[in-house]
Amino acid sequence: MVGILSYGAYLPMWRIDRSEIANASGGTSMGGERTVASWDEDSLTMGVEAGLDCLSGFDPKEIDVLYFATVSSPFKEKQASSMIASALDLRRDVYTGDFTTSLRAGTLAVKAAVDAVKSGSAKKVLVIASDCRKAMPKSDFEQLYGHGAAALLIGEPGTIADIGGFTSVSNPIPGLWQRNEDDFLKSFEPKLDKIYGLLKDVPEAVVKLLENFNLKTSDIAKFAFYGPDPRAYQDLARILKIDSKAQLQNPLFEKVGITGTPHCLLLFIAALEGSKPKERIVCANCGEGSDAFLAITSENLERIKQKHRGTKHIFTKRMIQTYGHFMDFQGIRKTDWPPKHMRASVVKYWRDQKWEIPFYGMRCNKCGTLQYPIHRCCMMCGEIDNHQEVKIGNRGKVFTYTHDYILGPGLFPCDGINPATRVVVDIEDGCRLWLEMTDHKLEEVDIDMPIETTFRLIHQKDDYRFYSWKVRPVRS
Amino acid sequence: MKKGIKDRVAIIGTGVTKFGERWEKDEEDLIVEAVMEACVTANVDLRKDVEAAWVGTFYATTGISGSTLADPLKFYGKPMTRVENYCATGMDAVRNAAYAVAAEIYDIVLVCGVEKILDQGGKGLDVTMMFPHPILLGQSAPAIFAPAAIRAFKEWGWTSEDLARVAVKNHHNGAKHPKAHFRREIDIDTALNAPMVCYPLRVFDCCAISDGAAAVILTRPEIANDLVGRNNYATIKAIGLAVETLYPFHRPDYTGLSFPANVKAAEAAYREAGIHDPRKQLDFGVVHDCFTINELITYQDIGLCKPGEAADLIREGVTAIDGDFPINPEGGLKCFGHPIGATGVRMICEITKQVLGKAEGYQVKNAKAGFAHNLGGPLSVTMITIVGTPDWE
């Protein structure tokens, strides 16, 4: 039966205490903390991270289709999934597609994935949902939102959970919207959206799903919902007569926030992590209607739990100390850094993408040196055009480093306050790299510090988004 | 090597402008100032005697092409070439000119190095143009050397105090040089408490952004005898140049404890000059102390001491102006700053003055031969020129 072969998730390292937001923006704290993507992260890079987590133990070349679901793509026009596919080192003939403009994009992508596998047009489909929504300062969204990503690998056989079926409801309610010219999300009447949208559509989709399988709510071990605020989950539990303690998956509001498109999938993954074999999980989403699907876990689930970080990302975190940094990470506060008009050749970036994005180096066939980046001649023995292209590993340690207060991250003139940490690292496979470090504290950097690679935004010179790899402290 | 450069080229004229923040002067002013001083000391008439010229500039804002030199001097119709080779830009201009003289293509040539860095604005050297690739990581100038300091601290137990001692020594020397940018002594606590520039390098571990120009007139020794007399010129004993990668930190053999270009350039220079023990055969040196760690690592790379011992040299005062082997008796880049095109030419002027006994106020005793050293780019280019009195063997 078609179902889920693997799961993965990503939550950025950074958190802000909601009371810090309340102090700066007014109002009262909703309690707890929320995730915040670093300035060099977006839905695309977080999607890569979730994809890497999901594909741990799988050959990326076996993936036939990649669907990327988001309402916060870094581009209005430009496919994000093709860049994600390249960073994940998927095949060149992979089908890539972006599902967007609705928070239901993630569950719709799962539906499309299941249909593709069922129809025989694909064997393995990777679905990644990721959002990095900016919140209008002083709006409730500042505290409500969190940033994160979730990934599911759909296929057969060997599922950790079979997907029983889907139901859907479409409802053109005003809801939340963002026009092309808007920088932030808008809403007119959240109460109307809740009463005539969420609390009507989700129960309708769920009831229909249960009816299709002759199931009662008590047959379901966990419900993984999307809700726009923590109270909405309780409301859904009440309407559906679900035991909110035993059956309702914790909405992760206390530690993460509402992540948008990936949220119900993230909760679904959390439910998988807490499930035993042969349990039923219902995942139900909401956004101009509702999608719901039923999953039944298998014996395989236990086998893969340890391989994936999933929602364990919650436990590795760093606090953002001030609201100002929160603004800067989101790119909301206007500063004179980075400078706007620095040149960088997009042509060079395009030409060298093999080593920039899927992160290949070369191994000289004559002297055996593994080196980065790919050149015609070996940097050690000078052998010409005689090498193999080799994927660079993702773990290593610091050989030496500096904190550069002259040139900041991305080789922009530094703001003089936030230096770029540049490190010489030795990757476990023997490759030597010179990369920027991110998600770190200056005082923890030292010789022999363990690091891992992470796909990030390097800079936006010439108004283009240049992505490649950095290193960060290893997240446990 | 068939003949080498030793004693085939004479330095007969030197000109150095005041180095510093020359806000009110442009490259035209600086070039005219340096070239006229060089011509006067060389006893040559620019328009009548000089047959060809080389100009060293690093930044396009200072100038590209030979016209950079021709226009300020209104000196037209001659063969002129602009040279650029990172921080060895000026010294490489001298090298190209010297080879043309040695080849007897020309009798008398002019070399001028100039840089108006302050005209560019901004903090630190603009090195972004050095890294044209949008992804392959570059770094600021201090970030080239700071990782080496981190390794040296770990491997040899060197400390920030050792780095500060280099700054204290060079500031002590530069305080006596009328053309230095910075003419004040500092103490070790001042250096250790200065703001961080690039960990672990602080402000006094780094040379400043300065404007300046320097010029030399070269000819062959037999012509020099007629023009200035036997006691008033020095001869070039050797020129060593080694070029390495722009991306040293990707190399598996990068250690931070030695810069390969330094070692290779020194080997080449010593071979050409017939030197097997630089501490004994040479009397002093001018080292590219753009950052203090660089001066220490260079001591070792060019054979002034064994690996790990450079900190001992600075602690024991061996390289002080009254020490056994003075380094940067004029104050180095620490006091002159580093107008890139000018620096190498300025260094040639300084070592020439030393061996001629004309380094008034900062003269090294019994200086018969010394070297000038540039290390440029991300450990990419080292150039060493050895200059001595004509009778130095």
Short mmCIF file of C-alpha atoms in Angstrom, two decimals, chain A:
data_model
loop_
_atom_site.label_atom_id
_atom_site.label_comp_id
_atom_site.label_asym_id
_atom_site.label_seq_id
_atom_site.Cartn_x
_atom_site.Cartn_y
_atom_site.Cartn_z
CA MET A 1 0.00 0.00 0.00
CA VAL A 2 1.18 3.50 -0.77
CA GLY A 3 2.27 5.45 2.20
CA ILE A 4 5.07 7.16 4.02
CA LEU A 5 8.58 5.76 3.68
CA SER A 6 10.33 8.38 5.75
CA TYR A 7 9.87 11.70 7.48
CA GLY A 8 12.04 14.67 8.28
CA ALA A 9 11.68 18.10 9.81
CA TYR A 10 13.60 21.24 10.44
CA LEU A 11 13.24 23.99 12.96
CA PRO A 12 15.72 26.84 12.94
CA MET A 13 18.14 27.08 15.82
CA TRP A 14 16.88 30.48 16.98
CA ARG A 15 13.98 31.17 19.37
CA ILE A 16 12.58 34.31 20.84
CA ASP A 17 10.68 34.45 24.09
CA ARG A 18 7.18 35.74 23.38
CA SER A 19 7.46 38.05 26.36
CA GLU A 20 10.33 39.80 24.54
CA ILE A 21 8.01 40.43 21.61
CA ALA A 22 5.24 41.57 23.95
CA ASN A 23 7.64 43.96 25.69
CA ALA A 24 8.62 45.55 22.39
CA SER A 25 5.32 45.47 20.55
CA GLY A 26 2.86 45.97 23.37
CA GLY A 27 0.12 43.59 24.39
CA THR A 28 0.53 40.54 26.53
CA SER A 29 2.75 37.56 26.03
CA MET A 30 1.07 34.43 24.71
CA GLY A 31 3.63 32.48 26.72
CA GLY A 32 6.49 30.26 25.66
CA GLU A 33 8.76 30.87 22.72
CA ARG A 34 8.69 30.69 18.94
CA THR A 35 11.17 29.62 16.29
CA VAL A 36 12.86 32.27 14.17
CA ALA A 37 14.81 31.59 11.00
CA SER A 38 18.24 33.18 10.84
CA TRP A 39 18.79 36.02 8.37
CA ASP A 40 20.43 33.51 6.00
CA GLU A 41 17.47 31.11 6.06
CA ASP A 42 14.20 31.12 4.18
CA SER A 43 11.53 28.59 3.26
CA LEU A 44 13.82 27.21 0.57
CA THR A 45 16.87 26.58 2.78
CA MET A 46 14.72 25.19 5.59
CA GLY A 47 13.08 22.95 3.01
CA VAL A 48 16.52 21.62 2.06
CA GLU A 49 17.23 20.86 5.72
CA ALA A 50 13.94 19.00 6.18
CA GLY A 51 14.58 17.14 2.94
CA LEU A 52 18.04 16.08 4.09
CA ASP A 53 16.59 14.85 7.38
CA CYS A 54 13.92 12.90 5.53
CA LEU A 55 16.33 11.34 3.02
CA SER A 56 18.77 10.20 5.69
CA GLY A 57 19.40 6.55 4.81
CA PHE A 58 17.92 6.91 1.30
CA ASP A 59 19.70 7.35 -2.01
CA PRO A 60 18.66 10.79 -3.30
CA LYS A 61 18.96 9.48 -6.85
CA GLU A 62 15.93 7.23 -6.24
CA ILE A 63 13.58 10.20 -5.87
CA ASP A 64 11.36 10.67 -8.92
CA VAL A 65 9.35 13.73 -7.89
CA LEU A 66 9.88 16.64 -5.52
CA TYR A 67 6.93 18.77 -4.47
CA PHE A 68 7.65 21.89 -2.44
CA ALA A 69 4.77 23.49 -0.57
CA THR A 70 5.00 26.99 0.83
CA VAL A 71 3.23 30.32 1.07
CA SER A 72 6.52 32.13 1.64
CA SER A 73 8.67 31.19 -1.32
CA PRO A 74 11.64 33.55 -1.60
CA PHE A 75 10.48 34.17 -5.16
CA LYS A 76 7.27 35.47 -6.67
CA GLU A 77 8.42 34.00 -9.93
CA LYS A 78 11.09 31.33 -9.90
CA GLN A 79 10.73 27.73 -8.93
CA ALA A 80 12.12 26.92 -5.49
CA SER A 81 11.79 23.14 -5.85
CA SER A 82 14.40 22.98 -8.64
CA MET A 83 16.97 24.63 -6.35
CA ILE A 84 15.97 22.34 -3.47
CA ALA A 85 16.26 19.30 -5.76
CA SER A 86 19.77 20.37 -6.73
CA ALA A 87 20.84 20.97 -3.13
CA LEU A 88 19.48 17.53 -2.22
CA ASP A 89 21.44 16.09 -5.17
CA LEU A 90 18.34 14.60 -6.80
CA ARG A 91 18.43 13.35 -10.38
CA ARG A 92 18.30 15.82 -13.23
CA ASP A 93 15.14 14.16 -14.63
CA VAL A 94 13.25 14.59 -11.36
CA TYR A 95 9.84 16.26 -11.64
CA THR A 96 9.83 19.40 -9.53
CA GLY A 97 6.82 21.44 -8.61
CA ASP A 98 5.95 24.23 -6.18
CA PHE A 99 2.57 24.08 -4.44
CA THR A 100 1.70 27.47 -3.10
CA THR A 101 -0.68 30.33 -2.16
CA SER A 102 -2.63 28.27 0.39
CA LEU A 103 -1.74 26.73 3.73
CA ARG A 104 -3.30 23.57 2.29
CA ALA A 105 -0.43 23.42 -0.21
CA GLY A 106 1.37 20.82 1.91
CA THR A 107 -1.49 18.35 2.22
CA LEU A 108 -2.40 18.88 -1.45
CA ALA A 109 1.19 18.00 -2.33
CA VAL A 110 0.91 14.83 -0.22
CA LYS A 111 -2.31 13.97 -2.10
CA ALA A 112 -0.59 14.55 -5.45
CA ALA A 113 2.36 12.42 -4.29
CA VAL A 114 0.18 9.53 -3.23
CA ASP A 115 -1.76 9.74 -6.50
CA ALA A 116 1.48 9.73 -8.50
CA VAL A 117 2.74 6.60 -6.77
CA LYS A 118 -0.66 4.91 -7.02
CA SER A 119 -0.85 5.66 -10.73
CA GLY A 120 2.61 4.22 -11.26
CA SER A 121 4.07 7.44 -12.67
CA ALA A 122 6.55 7.68 -9.78
CA LYS A 123 7.99 5.32 -7.21
CA LYS A 124 9.26 7.77 -4.63
CA VAL A 125 7.94 11.28 -4.19
CA LEU A 126 9.46 13.70 -1.73
CA VAL A 127 7.07 16.28 -0.31
CA ILE A 128 8.57 19.21 1.52
CA ALA A 129 6.52 21.91 3.19
CA SER A 130 8.26 24.94 4.60
CA ASP A 131 7.36 28.42 5.67
CA CYS A 132 9.20 31.46 6.90
CA ARG A 133 6.41 34.01 7.16
CA LYS A 134 7.21 37.54 8.17
CA ALA A 135 4.88 38.98 10.74
CA MET A 136 3.75 42.59 10.65
CA PRO A 137 5.31 44.33 13.66
CA LYS A 138 2.79 44.83 16.46
CA SER A 139 0.41 42.28 14.96
CA ASP A 140 -0.60 39.11 16.82
CA PHE A 141 1.15 37.13 14.09
CA GLU A 142 4.51 38.14 15.59
CA GLN A 143 3.81 35.85 18.53
CA LEU A 144 1.61 33.32 16.77
CA TYR A 145 3.97 32.39 13.95
CA GLY A 146 6.98 30.16 14.02
CA HIS A 147 9.31 29.11 11.23
CA GLY A 148 9.88 25.51 10.22
CA ALA A 149 9.72 22.79 7.62
CA ALA A 150 8.47 19.23 7.32
CA ALA A 151 9.13 16.51 4.77
CA LEU A 152 7.49 13.20 3.93
CA LEU A 153 8.78 10.62 1.50
CA ILE A 154 5.85 8.94 -0.23
CA GLY A 155 6.13 5.58 -1.97
CA GLU A 156 5.90 1.84 -1.57
CA PRO A 157 6.86 -0.75 -0.41
CA GLY A 158 8.44 -0.50 3.03
CA THR A 159 6.10 2.17 4.41
CA ILE A 160 6.32 3.29 8.00
CA ALA A 161 2.69 4.34 7.68
CA ASP A 162 0.18 3.56 4.96
CA ILE A 163 -2.03 6.36 3.74
CA GLY A 164 -5.61 5.13 3.74
CA GLY A 165 -7.36 7.90 1.94
CA PHE A 166 -8.09 11.58 1.56
CA THR A 167 -11.04 13.86 1.80
CA SER A 168 -11.22 17.51 0.91
CA VAL A 169 -13.45 20.55 1.28
CA SER A 170 -13.05 23.73 -0.74
CA ASN A 171 -14.38 26.97 0.72
CA PRO A 172 -13.63 30.46 -0.68
CA ILE A 173 -13.75 32.18 2.69
CA PRO A 174 -12.00 35.57 3.06
CA GLY A 175 -9.44 34.05 5.44
CA LEU A 176 -5.92 35.37 5.29
CA TRP A 177 -4.48 36.86 2.15
CA GLN A 178 -1.45 38.57 0.75
CA ARG A 179 -1.60 40.38 -2.55
CA ASN A 180 1.46 40.63 -4.80
CA GLU A 181 2.11 44.14 -3.56
CA ASP A 182 1.77 43.26 0.15
CA ASP A 183 4.74 42.66 2.43
CA PHE A 184 2.68 41.08 5.19
CA LEU A 185 -0.34 38.87 5.65
CA LYS A 186 -3.72 40.56 5.96
CA SER A 187 -7.00 39.44 7.50
CA PHE A 188 -10.38 41.13 7.87
CA GLU A 189 -12.30 39.20 10.51
CA PRO A 190 -10.52 36.24 12.15
CA LYS A 191 -13.66 35.24 14.05
CA LEU A 192 -15.66 34.78 10.85
CA ASP A 193 -12.78 32.80 9.33
CA LYS A 194 -12.69 30.58 12.37
CA ILE A 195 -16.42 29.93 12.71
CA TYR A 196 -17.26 29.54 9.01
CA GLY A 197 -13.85 28.25 7.89
CA LEU A 198 -11.71 26.23 10.25
CA LEU A 199 -14.38 24.97 12.65
CA LYS A 200 -16.71 24.06 9.80
CA ASP A 201 -14.33 22.79 7.13
CA VAL A 202 -11.95 20.67 9.21
CA PRO A 203 -14.70 18.71 11.03
CA GLU A 204 -16.48 18.23 7.70
CA ALA A 205 -13.37 16.78 6.05
CA VAL A 206 -12.53 14.63 9.09
CA VAL A 207 -16.04 13.25 9.54
CA LYS A 208 -16.21 12.38 5.86
CA LEU A 209 -12.83 10.66 6.09
CA LEU A 210 -13.88 8.59 9.09
CA GLU A 211 -17.17 7.68 7.41
CA ASN A 212 -15.31 6.48 4.34
CA PHE A 213 -13.48 3.95 6.50
CA ASN A 214 -16.28 3.19 8.92
CA LEU A 215 -14.27 4.62 11.78
CA LYS A 216 -15.21 6.49 14.89
CA THR A 217 -13.07 9.24 16.39
CA SER A 218 -12.22 6.87 19.21
CA ASP A 219 -10.51 4.59 16.65
CA ILE A 220 -7.94 7.28 15.97
CA ALA A 221 -4.80 7.42 18.12
CA LYS A 222 -3.81 10.99 17.20
CA PHE A 223 -5.27 13.94 15.34
CA ALA A 224 -2.71 16.29 13.77
CA PHE A 225 -4.55 19.50 12.87
CA TYR A 226 -3.72 22.88 11.55
CA GLY A 227 -5.09 25.70 13.64
CA PRO A 228 -4.22 29.40 13.40
CA ASP A 229 -3.86 29.79 17.17
CA PRO A 230 -3.52 27.45 20.17
CA ARG A 231 -7.19 27.75 21.13
CA ALA A 232 -8.35 26.54 17.71
CA TYR A 233 -7.01 23.07 18.45
CA GLN A 234 -9.11 22.80 21.56
CA ASP A 235 -12.13 24.07 19.63
CA LEU A 236 -11.63 21.38 16.99
CA ALA A 237 -11.27 18.70 19.68
CA ARG A 238 -14.48 19.89 21.32
CA ILE A 239 -16.47 19.90 18.07
CA LEU A 240 -15.18 16.48 17.00
CA LYS A 241 -15.53 15.11 20.54
CA ILE A 242 -11.90 14.13 20.72
CA ASP A 243 -10.07 13.56 23.97
CA SER A 244 -7.83 16.61 23.79
CA LYS A 245 -5.27 15.14 26.17
CA ALA A 246 -4.93 11.68 24.67
CA GLN A 247 -5.87 12.12 21.03
CA LEU A 248 -5.00 15.68 20.12
CA GLN A 249 -1.43 16.10 18.94
CA ASN A 250 0.22 18.91 20.86
CA PRO A 251 0.18 21.94 18.51
CA LEU A 252 3.82 22.80 19.37
CA PHE A 253 2.74 26.33 20.11
CA GLU A 254 4.66 26.54 23.38
CA LYS A 255 8.02 25.84 21.71
CA VAL A 256 7.60 26.53 17.98
CA GLY A 257 4.59 28.63 16.98
CA ILE A 258 2.26 28.14 14.04
CA THR A 259 4.53 27.40 11.11
CA GLY A 260 1.99 27.72 8.27
CA THR A 261 2.03 25.27 5.38
CA PRO A 262 4.19 22.68 7.14
CA HIS A 263 2.35 22.90 10.44
CA CYS A 264 -0.11 20.02 10.28
CA LEU A 265 2.59 17.86 8.66
CA LEU A 266 4.97 18.80 11.45
CA LEU A 267 2.33 17.74 13.97
CA PHE A 268 1.73 14.60 11.93
CA ILE A 269 5.46 13.82 12.16
CA ALA A 270 5.35 14.45 15.90
CA ALA A 271 2.43 12.02 16.06
CA LEU A 272 4.43 9.43 14.09
CA GLU A 273 7.36 9.88 16.46
CA GLY A 274 5.06 9.12 19.39
CA SER A 275 3.16 6.29 17.78
CA LYS A 276 3.37 2.56 18.03
CA PRO A 277 2.83 0.26 15.04
CA LYS A 278 -0.73 -0.24 13.77
CA GLU A 279 -2.07 3.02 15.09
CA ARG A 280 -4.29 5.37 13.10
CA ILE A 281 -3.40 9.03 12.71
CA VAL A 282 -5.59 11.65 11.06
CA CYS A 283 -3.94 14.71 9.63
CA ALA A 284 -6.26 17.60 8.75
CA ASN A 285 -5.28 20.92 7.29
CA CYS A 286 -7.10 24.17 6.73
CA GLY A 287 -6.90 27.04 4.24
CA GLU A 288 -9.84 28.02 2.03
CA GLY A 289 -11.25 24.61 2.87
CA SER A 290 -9.71 21.53 4.43
CA ASP A 291 -7.79 18.40 3.46
CA ALA A 292 -7.68 15.35 5.66
CA PHE A 293 -5.88 12.05 5.33
CA LEU A 294 -5.71 8.86 7.33
CA ALA A 295 -2.44 7.07 8.05
CA ILE A 296 -1.94 3.67 9.66
CA THR A 297 1.49 3.06 11.13
CA SER A 298 3.41 -0.14 10.44
CA GLU A 299 6.08 -2.22 12.12
CA ASN A 300 8.70 -0.35 10.07
CA LEU A 301 8.12 2.82 12.04
CA GLU A 302 10.29 1.84 15.01
CA ARG A 303 13.18 1.00 12.70
CA ILE A 304 13.56 4.49 11.31
CA LYS A 305 12.75 6.69 14.30
CA GLN A 306 16.37 7.02 15.38
CA LYS A 307 17.55 8.00 11.90
CA HIS A 308 15.73 11.29 11.77
CA ARG A 309 15.92 14.43 13.82
CA GLY A 310 12.28 15.25 13.13
CA THR A 311 10.78 17.40 15.87
CA LYS A 312 13.81 16.74 18.11
CA HIS A 313 15.00 20.03 16.58
CA ILE A 314 12.89 21.59 19.34
CA PHE A 315 15.53 20.63 21.85
CA THR A 316 18.51 22.30 20.17
CA LYS A 317 18.04 26.02 20.34
CA ARG A 318 19.55 29.41 20.95
CA MET A 319 17.64 32.39 22.23
CA ILE A 320 17.50 35.67 20.35
CA GLN A 321 18.03 38.21 23.09
CA THR A 322 16.34 41.25 21.65
CA TYR A 323 13.38 42.22 19.52
CA GLY A 324 15.82 44.17 17.31
CA HIS A 325 17.59 40.98 16.34
CA PHE A 326 14.20 39.39 15.70
CA MET A 327 13.46 42.22 13.26
CA ASP A 328 16.87 41.86 11.60
CA PHE A 329 16.55 38.10 11.18
CA GLN A 330 13.28 38.67 9.37
CA GLY A 331 14.76 41.48 7.29
CA ILE A 332 12.08 43.87 8.51
CA ARG A 333 14.16 46.58 10.14
CA LYS A 334 15.77 48.95 7.67
CA THR A 335 19.53 49.16 8.10
CA ASP A 336 22.33 50.28 5.84
CA TRP A 337 23.71 46.74 5.83
CA PRO A 338 24.17 44.97 3.60
CA PRO A 339 24.95 47.51 0.89
CA LYS A 340 22.50 47.31 -1.96
CA HIS A 341 24.47 47.60 -5.14
CA MET A 342 27.39 45.20 -5.04
CA ARG A 343 28.06 43.15 -8.12
CA ALA A 344 28.25 39.39 -8.27
CA SER A 345 28.14 37.34 -11.43
CA VAL A 346 25.02 35.22 -11.72
CA VAL A 347 26.67 33.65 -14.76
CA LYS A 348 29.54 32.31 -12.69
CA TYR A 349 27.04 31.06 -10.12
CA TRP A 350 25.10 29.24 -12.81
CA ARG A 351 28.22 27.75 -14.42
CA ASP A 352 29.67 26.37 -11.17
CA GLN A 353 26.44 25.06 -9.66
CA LYS A 354 27.71 21.47 -9.40
CA TRP A 355 30.03 22.42 -6.57
CA GLU A 356 27.95 25.27 -5.19
CA ILE A 357 24.55 23.64 -4.77
CA PRO A 358 24.68 19.81 -4.67
CA PHE A 359 28.14 20.38 -3.15
CA TYR A 360 30.54 18.25 -5.15
CA GLY A 361 34.29 18.35 -4.95
CA MET A 362 36.77 16.33 -6.93
CA ARG A 363 39.12 13.47 -6.23
CA CYS A 364 42.29 13.43 -8.32
CA ASN A 365 42.74 10.09 -10.03
CA LYS A 366 46.51 10.48 -9.86
CA CYS A 367 47.32 11.60 -6.32
CA GLY A 368 43.96 10.83 -4.72
CA THR A 369 43.50 14.24 -3.11
CA LEU A 370 39.89 15.13 -2.36
CA GLN A 371 39.52 18.84 -2.96
CA TYR A 372 37.00 21.62 -3.29
CA PRO A 373 35.91 23.21 -5.53
CA ILE A 374 36.11 21.40 -8.86
CA HIS A 375 38.94 22.59 -11.09
CA ARG A 376 40.55 21.38 -14.29
CA CYS A 377 43.92 20.80 -12.60
CA CYS A 378 44.56 19.05 -9.28
CA MET A 379 45.61 21.60 -6.65
CA MET A 380 48.19 19.20 -5.23
CA CYS A 381 49.80 17.39 -8.19
CA GLY A 382 48.69 19.47 -11.17
CA GLU A 383 47.14 16.52 -13.02
CA ILE A 384 44.88 17.90 -15.76
CA ASP A 385 41.31 16.75 -16.42
CA ASN A 386 41.76 13.47 -14.57
CA HIS A 387 39.45 13.36 -11.60
CA GLN A 388 36.12 12.11 -10.36
CA GLU A 389 33.44 14.39 -9.04
CA VAL A 390 32.66 13.43 -5.45
CA LYS A 391 29.88 14.55 -3.13
CA ILE A 392 31.37 16.34 -0.13
CA GLY A 393 30.48 14.97 3.31
CA ASN A 394 28.53 16.92 5.90
CA ARG A 395 30.44 16.51 9.17
CA GLY A 396 33.87 17.68 10.19
CA LYS A 397 35.82 19.86 12.59
CA VAL A 398 37.41 23.28 12.70
CA PHE A 399 41.10 23.50 11.81
CA THR A 400 41.39 27.24 12.33
CA TYR A 401 39.15 30.28 12.19
CA THR A 402 38.68 34.00 12.60
CA HIS A 403 35.89 36.43 13.40
CA ASP A 404 36.09 38.99 10.61
CA TYR A 405 34.92 42.50 11.56
CA ILE A 406 36.01 43.99 8.24
CA LEU A 407 34.05 41.84 5.83
CA GLY A 408 30.76 40.57 7.12
CA PRO A 409 28.82 37.53 5.99
CA GLY A 410 28.63 37.20 2.22
CA LEU A 411 31.73 39.39 1.83
CA PHE A 412 29.81 42.59 2.38
CA PRO A 413 31.62 45.32 4.29
CA CYS A 414 30.90 44.43 7.89
CA ASP A 415 28.52 46.49 9.98
CA GLY A 416 31.28 46.47 12.60
CA ILE A 417 29.06 44.74 15.13
CA ASN A 418 28.29 41.30 13.76
CA PRO A 419 31.47 39.72 12.40
CA ALA A 420 31.56 36.88 9.93
CA THR A 421 33.12 33.80 11.41
CA ARG A 422 35.22 32.18 8.72
CA VAL A 423 36.54 28.71 9.35
CA VAL A 424 38.98 26.33 7.78
CA VAL A 425 37.30 22.96 8.29
CA ASP A 426 38.37 19.40 7.72
CA ILE A 427 35.44 17.29 6.55
CA GLU A 428 35.45 13.69 7.72
CA ASP A 429 36.02 12.47 4.16
CA GLY A 430 39.31 14.40 4.09
CA CYS A 431 38.21 17.49 2.21
CA ARG A 432 39.44 20.90 3.35
CA LEU A 433 36.99 23.79 3.11
CA TRP A 434 36.92 27.52 3.87
CA LEU A 435 33.36 28.48 4.73
CA GLU A 436 31.33 30.86 6.80
CA MET A 437 29.90 29.67 10.09
CA THR A 438 26.30 30.36 11.06
CA ASP A 439 23.98 29.71 14.04
CA HIS A 440 26.92 29.94 16.43
CA LYS A 441 28.20 32.05 19.29
CA LEU A 442 31.63 33.59 18.90
CA GLU A 443 32.95 32.24 22.17
CA GLU A 444 32.23 28.60 21.32
CA VAL A 445 34.35 28.56 18.16
CA ASP A 446 37.66 26.80 18.62
CA ILE A 447 40.11 24.45 16.96
CA ASP A 448 38.62 20.93 16.69
CA MET A 449 35.05 22.16 17.24
CA PRO A 450 32.70 19.66 15.52
CA ILE A 451 30.68 21.17 12.67
CA GLU A 452 28.15 20.14 10.07
CA THR A 453 27.27 21.70 6.76
CA THR A 454 24.05 23.64 6.17
CA PHE A 455 22.51 25.08 3.01
CA ARG A 456 22.04 28.84 3.35
CA LEU A 457 21.60 32.13 1.62
CA ILE A 458 25.08 33.52 1.05
CA HIS A 459 24.11 37.00 -0.16
CA GLN A 460 21.76 38.88 -2.45
CA LYS A 461 24.15 40.92 -4.54
CA ASP A 462 22.64 42.27 -7.73
CA ASP A 463 19.26 41.43 -6.15
CA TYR A 464 19.77 37.75 -6.90
CA ARG A 465 19.63 35.12 -4.18
CA PHE A 466 22.91 33.21 -4.07
CA TYR A 467 22.61 30.00 -2.08
CA SER A 468 25.36 27.60 -1.07
CA TRP A 469 26.80 25.84 1.94
CA LYS A 470 28.00 27.06 5.30
CA VAL A 471 28.89 25.26 8.50
CA ARG A 472 27.22 25.35 11.90
CA PRO A 473 27.80 23.76 15.28
CA VAL A 474 26.52 20.17 15.18
CA ARG A 475 22.87 19.96 16.30
CA SER A 476 22.29 16.91 18.42
#
